[in-house]
mmCIF file with all atom_site columns, C-alpha atoms in Angstrom:
data_model
loop_
_atom_site.group_PDB
_atom_site.id
_atom_site.type_symbol
_atom_site.label_atom_id
_atom_site.label_alt_id
_atom_site.label_comp_id
_atom_site.label_asym_id
_atom_site.label_entity_id
_atom_site.label_seq_id
_atom_site.pdbx_PDB_ins_code
_atom_site.Cartn_x
_atom_site.Cartn_y
_atom_site.Cartn_z
_atom_site.occupancy
_atom_site.B_iso_or_equiv
_atom_site.pdbx_formal_charge
_atom_site.auth_seq_id
_atom_site.auth_comp_id
_atom_site.auth_asym_id
_atom_site.auth_atom_id
_atom_site.pdbx_PDB_model_num
ATOM 1   C CA . MET K 1 1   ? -70.822 -10.068 -62.185 1.00 0.00 ? 22  MET K CA 1
ATOM 2   C CA . THR K 1 2   ? -69.395 -6.755  -63.252 1.00 0.00 ? 23  THR K CA 1
ATOM 3   C CA . LEU K 1 3   ? -67.342 -4.537  -60.950 1.00 0.00 ? 24  LEU K CA 1
ATOM 4   C CA . ALA K 1 4   ? -70.200 -2.013  -60.885 1.00 0.00 ? 25  ALA K CA 1
ATOM 5   C CA . GLU K 1 5   ? -72.638 -4.744  -59.815 1.00 0.00 ? 26  GLU K CA 1
ATOM 6   C CA . TYR K 1 6   ? -70.251 -5.929  -57.106 1.00 0.00 ? 27  TYR K CA 1
ATOM 7   C CA . ARG K 1 7   ? -69.842 -2.364  -55.797 1.00 0.00 ? 28  ARG K CA 1
ATOM 8   C CA . ARG K 1 8   ? -73.630 -2.011  -55.709 1.00 0.00 ? 29  ARG K CA 1
ATOM 9   C CA . ILE K 1 9   ? -73.885 -5.185  -53.631 1.00 0.00 ? 30  ILE K CA 1
ATOM 10  C CA . GLN K 1 10  ? -71.219 -3.844  -51.275 1.00 0.00 ? 31  GLN K CA 1
ATOM 11  C CA . ARG K 1 11  ? -73.439 -0.826  -50.541 1.00 0.00 ? 32  ARG K CA 1
ATOM 12  C CA . HIS K 1 12  ? -76.242 -2.897  -49.018 1.00 0.00 ? 33  HIS K CA 1
ATOM 13  C CA . PRO K 1 13  ? -74.927 -2.872  -45.417 1.00 0.00 ? 34  PRO K CA 1
ATOM 14  C CA . THR K 1 14  ? -74.717 0.926   -45.407 1.00 0.00 ? 35  THR K CA 1
ATOM 15  C CA . LEU K 1 15  ? -78.135 1.325   -47.015 1.00 0.00 ? 36  LEU K CA 1
ATOM 16  C CA . ALA K 1 16  ? -79.672 -1.195  -44.606 1.00 0.00 ? 37  ALA K CA 1
ATOM 17  C CA . ALA K 1 17  ? -78.141 0.644   -41.628 1.00 0.00 ? 38  ALA K CA 1
ATOM 18  C CA . GLN K 1 18  ? -79.626 3.916   -42.887 1.00 0.00 ? 39  GLN K CA 1
ATOM 19  C CA . PHE K 1 19  ? -82.988 2.179   -43.196 1.00 0.00 ? 40  PHE K CA 1
ATOM 20  C CA . CYS K 1 20  ? -82.697 0.966   -39.587 1.00 0.00 ? 41  CYS K CA 1
ATOM 21  C CA . LEU K 1 21  ? -82.179 4.555   -38.449 1.00 0.00 ? 42  LEU K CA 1
ATOM 22  C CA . MET K 1 22  ? -85.132 5.733   -40.546 1.00 0.00 ? 43  MET K CA 1
ATOM 23  C CA . LEU K 1 23  ? -87.251 3.147   -38.718 1.00 0.00 ? 44  LEU K CA 1
ATOM 24  C CA . GLY K 1 24  ? -86.157 4.649   -35.408 1.00 0.00 ? 45  GLY K CA 1
ATOM 25  C CA . LEU K 1 25  ? -83.925 1.754   -34.365 1.00 0.00 ? 46  LEU K CA 1
ATOM 26  C CA . PRO K 1 26  ? -80.974 2.595   -32.115 1.00 0.00 ? 47  PRO K CA 1
ATOM 27  C CA . GLU K 1 27  ? -77.586 3.453   -33.646 1.00 0.00 ? 48  GLU K CA 1
ATOM 28  C CA . SER K 1 28  ? -76.189 0.298   -31.991 1.00 0.00 ? 49  SER K CA 1
ATOM 29  C CA . ILE K 1 29  ? -78.498 -1.842  -34.147 1.00 0.00 ? 50  ILE K CA 1
ATOM 30  C CA . ALA K 1 30  ? -77.639 0.160   -37.264 1.00 0.00 ? 51  ALA K CA 1
ATOM 31  C CA . GLN K 1 31  ? -73.931 -0.374  -36.502 1.00 0.00 ? 52  GLN K CA 1
ATOM 32  C CA . ILE K 1 32  ? -74.443 -4.145  -36.271 1.00 0.00 ? 53  ILE K CA 1
ATOM 33  C CA . VAL K 1 33  ? -76.246 -4.156  -39.615 1.00 0.00 ? 54  VAL K CA 1
ATOM 34  C CA . ARG K 1 34  ? -73.621 -1.853  -41.179 1.00 0.00 ? 55  ARG K CA 1
ATOM 35  C CA . CYS K 1 35  ? -70.757 -4.141  -40.081 1.00 0.00 ? 56  CYS K CA 1
ATOM 36  C CA . HIS K 1 36  ? -72.219 -7.597  -40.785 1.00 0.00 ? 57  HIS K CA 1
ATOM 37  C CA . HIS K 1 37  ? -69.957 -8.142  -43.838 1.00 0.00 ? 58  HIS K CA 1
ATOM 38  C CA . GLU K 1 38  ? -66.759 -6.945  -42.148 1.00 0.00 ? 59  GLU K CA 1
ATOM 39  C CA . MET K 1 39  ? -64.197 -9.719  -41.619 1.00 0.00 ? 60  MET K CA 1
ATOM 40  C CA . ALA K 1 40  ? -61.674 -10.170 -38.810 1.00 0.00 ? 61  ALA K CA 1
ATOM 41  C CA . ASP K 1 41  ? -58.778 -10.016 -41.293 1.00 0.00 ? 62  ASP K CA 1
ATOM 42  C CA . GLY K 1 42  ? -59.951 -6.688  -42.757 1.00 0.00 ? 63  GLY K CA 1
ATOM 43  C CA . SER K 1 43  ? -61.083 -8.155  -46.082 1.00 0.00 ? 64  SER K CA 1
ATOM 44  C CA . GLY K 1 44  ? -64.766 -7.348  -45.584 1.00 0.00 ? 65  GLY K CA 1
ATOM 45  C CA . TYR K 1 45  ? -66.896 -4.381  -46.513 1.00 0.00 ? 66  TYR K CA 1
ATOM 46  C CA . PRO K 1 46  ? -68.077 -1.616  -46.468 1.00 0.00 ? 67  PRO K CA 1
ATOM 47  C CA . ALA K 1 47  ? -65.275 -0.103  -44.329 1.00 0.00 ? 68  ALA K CA 1
ATOM 48  C CA . GLY K 1 48  ? -62.617 -2.841  -44.282 1.00 0.00 ? 69  GLY K CA 1
ATOM 49  C CA . LEU K 1 49  ? -62.725 -3.035  -40.471 1.00 0.00 ? 70  LEU K CA 1
ATOM 50  C CA . SER K 1 50  ? -60.732 -5.755  -38.735 1.00 0.00 ? 71  SER K CA 1
ATOM 51  C CA . GLY K 1 51  ? -60.437 -7.550  -35.421 1.00 0.00 ? 72  GLY K CA 1
ATOM 52  C CA . GLU K 1 52  ? -61.868 -5.831  -32.379 1.00 0.00 ? 73  GLU K CA 1
ATOM 53  C CA . ASN K 1 53  ? -63.105 -2.899  -34.462 1.00 0.00 ? 74  ASN K CA 1
ATOM 54  C CA . ILE K 1 54  ? -66.011 -5.103  -35.549 1.00 0.00 ? 75  ILE K CA 1
ATOM 55  C CA . PRO K 1 55  ? -68.854 -5.444  -33.031 1.00 0.00 ? 76  PRO K CA 1
ATOM 56  C CA . LEU K 1 56  ? -69.232 -9.081  -31.934 1.00 0.00 ? 77  LEU K CA 1
ATOM 57  C CA . ALA K 1 57  ? -72.953 -8.976  -32.732 1.00 0.00 ? 78  ALA K CA 1
ATOM 58  C CA . ALA K 1 58  ? -72.146 -7.869  -36.293 1.00 0.00 ? 79  ALA K CA 1
ATOM 59  C CA . SER K 1 59  ? -69.769 -10.799 -36.747 1.00 0.00 ? 80  SER K CA 1
ATOM 60  C CA . VAL K 1 60  ? -72.386 -13.189 -35.367 1.00 0.00 ? 81  VAL K CA 1
ATOM 61  C CA . LEU K 1 61  ? -74.958 -11.759 -37.791 1.00 0.00 ? 82  LEU K CA 1
ATOM 62  C CA . GLY K 1 62  ? -72.515 -12.222 -40.674 1.00 0.00 ? 83  GLY K CA 1
ATOM 63  C CA . ALA K 1 63  ? -71.730 -15.772 -39.585 1.00 0.00 ? 84  ALA K CA 1
ATOM 64  C CA . ALA K 1 64  ? -75.460 -16.510 -39.314 1.00 0.00 ? 85  ALA K CA 1
ATOM 65  C CA . GLY K 1 65  ? -75.913 -15.393 -42.912 1.00 0.00 ? 86  GLY K CA 1
ATOM 66  C CA . ALA K 1 66  ? -73.023 -17.569 -44.060 1.00 0.00 ? 87  ALA K CA 1
ATOM 67  C CA . PHE K 1 67  ? -74.382 -20.481 -41.999 1.00 0.00 ? 88  PHE K CA 1
ATOM 68  C CA . ALA K 1 68  ? -77.858 -20.152 -43.532 1.00 0.00 ? 89  ALA K CA 1
ATOM 69  C CA . SER K 1 69  ? -76.332 -20.021 -46.997 1.00 0.00 ? 90  SER K CA 1
ATOM 70  C CA . ILE K 1 70  ? -74.430 -23.255 -46.367 1.00 0.00 ? 91  ILE K CA 1
ATOM 71  C CA . LEU K 1 71  ? -77.631 -24.996 -45.242 1.00 0.00 ? 92  LEU K CA 1
ATOM 72  C CA . LEU K 1 72  ? -79.354 -24.240 -48.558 1.00 0.00 ? 93  LEU K CA 1
ATOM 73  C CA . PRO K 1 73  ? -78.813 -26.334 -51.687 1.00 0.00 ? 94  PRO K CA 1
ATOM 74  C CA . ARG K 1 74  ? -76.873 -24.718 -54.505 1.00 0.00 ? 95  ARG K CA 1
ATOM 75  C CA . PRO K 1 75  ? -76.734 -25.698 -58.179 1.00 0.00 ? 96  PRO K CA 1
ATOM 76  C CA . TYR K 1 76  ? -73.176 -26.934 -57.589 1.00 0.00 ? 97  TYR K CA 1
ATOM 77  C CA . ARG K 1 77  ? -73.744 -28.766 -54.261 1.00 0.00 ? 98  ARG K CA 1
ATOM 78  C CA . PRO K 1 78  ? -76.498 -30.204 -52.074 1.00 0.00 ? 99  PRO K CA 1
ATOM 79  C CA . ALA K 1 79  ? -77.691 -28.632 -48.827 1.00 0.00 ? 100 ALA K CA 1
ATOM 80  C CA . ARG K 1 80  ? -75.491 -29.379 -45.829 1.00 0.00 ? 101 ARG K CA 1
ATOM 81  C CA . LYS K 1 81  ? -76.406 -30.396 -42.288 1.00 0.00 ? 102 LYS K CA 1
ATOM 82  C CA . HIS K 1 82  ? -75.825 -28.165 -39.243 1.00 0.00 ? 103 HIS K CA 1
ATOM 83  C CA . ASN K 1 83  ? -72.572 -29.842 -38.152 1.00 0.00 ? 104 ASN K CA 1
ATOM 84  C CA . ALA K 1 84  ? -71.145 -29.700 -41.665 1.00 0.00 ? 105 ALA K CA 1
ATOM 85  C CA . ALA K 1 85  ? -72.086 -26.021 -41.861 1.00 0.00 ? 106 ALA K CA 1
ATOM 86  C CA . PHE K 1 86  ? -70.208 -25.270 -38.616 1.00 0.00 ? 107 PHE K CA 1
ATOM 87  C CA . HIS K 1 87  ? -67.172 -27.172 -39.908 1.00 0.00 ? 108 HIS K CA 1
ATOM 88  C CA . ALA K 1 88  ? -67.321 -25.120 -43.106 1.00 0.00 ? 109 ALA K CA 1
ATOM 89  C CA . LEU K 1 89  ? -67.376 -21.878 -41.086 1.00 0.00 ? 110 LEU K CA 1
ATOM 90  C CA . ARG K 1 90  ? -64.331 -23.066 -39.126 1.00 0.00 ? 111 ARG K CA 1
ATOM 91  C CA . ARG K 1 91  ? -62.510 -23.794 -42.389 1.00 0.00 ? 112 ARG K CA 1
ATOM 92  C CA . GLU K 1 92  ? -63.387 -20.250 -43.497 1.00 0.00 ? 113 GLU K CA 1
ATOM 93  C CA . ASN K 1 93  ? -61.610 -18.996 -40.332 1.00 0.00 ? 114 ASN K CA 1
ATOM 94  C CA . TRP K 1 94  ? -64.546 -17.424 -38.531 1.00 0.00 ? 115 TRP K CA 1
ATOM 95  C CA . PRO K 1 95  ? -63.293 -16.542 -35.024 1.00 0.00 ? 116 PRO K CA 1
ATOM 96  C CA . GLU K 1 96  ? -64.164 -19.075 -32.309 1.00 0.00 ? 117 GLU K CA 1
ATOM 97  C CA . PRO K 1 97  ? -65.977 -16.515 -30.094 1.00 0.00 ? 118 PRO K CA 1
ATOM 98  C CA . VAL K 1 98  ? -68.256 -15.745 -33.049 1.00 0.00 ? 119 VAL K CA 1
ATOM 99  C CA . LEU K 1 99  ? -68.934 -19.437 -33.681 1.00 0.00 ? 120 LEU K CA 1
ATOM 100 C CA . ARG K 1 100 ? -69.630 -20.028 -29.965 1.00 0.00 ? 121 ARG K CA 1
ATOM 101 C CA . GLN K 1 101 ? -72.217 -17.238 -29.964 1.00 0.00 ? 122 GLN K CA 1
ATOM 102 C CA . LEU K 1 102 ? -73.778 -18.530 -33.179 1.00 0.00 ? 123 LEU K CA 1
ATOM 103 C CA . ARG K 1 103 ? -74.012 -22.069 -31.789 1.00 0.00 ? 124 ARG K CA 1
ATOM 104 C CA . ALA K 1 104 ? -75.650 -20.714 -28.607 1.00 0.00 ? 125 ALA K CA 1
ATOM 105 C CA . ILE K 1 105 ? -78.292 -18.947 -30.688 1.00 0.00 ? 126 ILE K CA 1
ATOM 106 C CA . ILE K 1 106 ? -78.976 -21.878 -32.985 1.00 0.00 ? 127 ILE K CA 1
#
């Protein structure tokens, strides 16, 4: 993937949040969508937010996306079971409060 392609991918949370607003959804929902790729350590995108600056619901949404991705087979590995997916998220250092909320939903 080229740098330009990667930058285009990084725009999707902002574009999706704008779409939410166009649909008449509340700003709080748009903020969750906008922040779903932010990471607690500040390495996420689009704004590089960290820690408590990221809404919990946004982190749970991001973790849910990662969880779903782990459950699907990939060319380089088979699909994983639910427990293995949660262990993988722990190894990726998702915060425990986020994982607790995700487990409660699933």
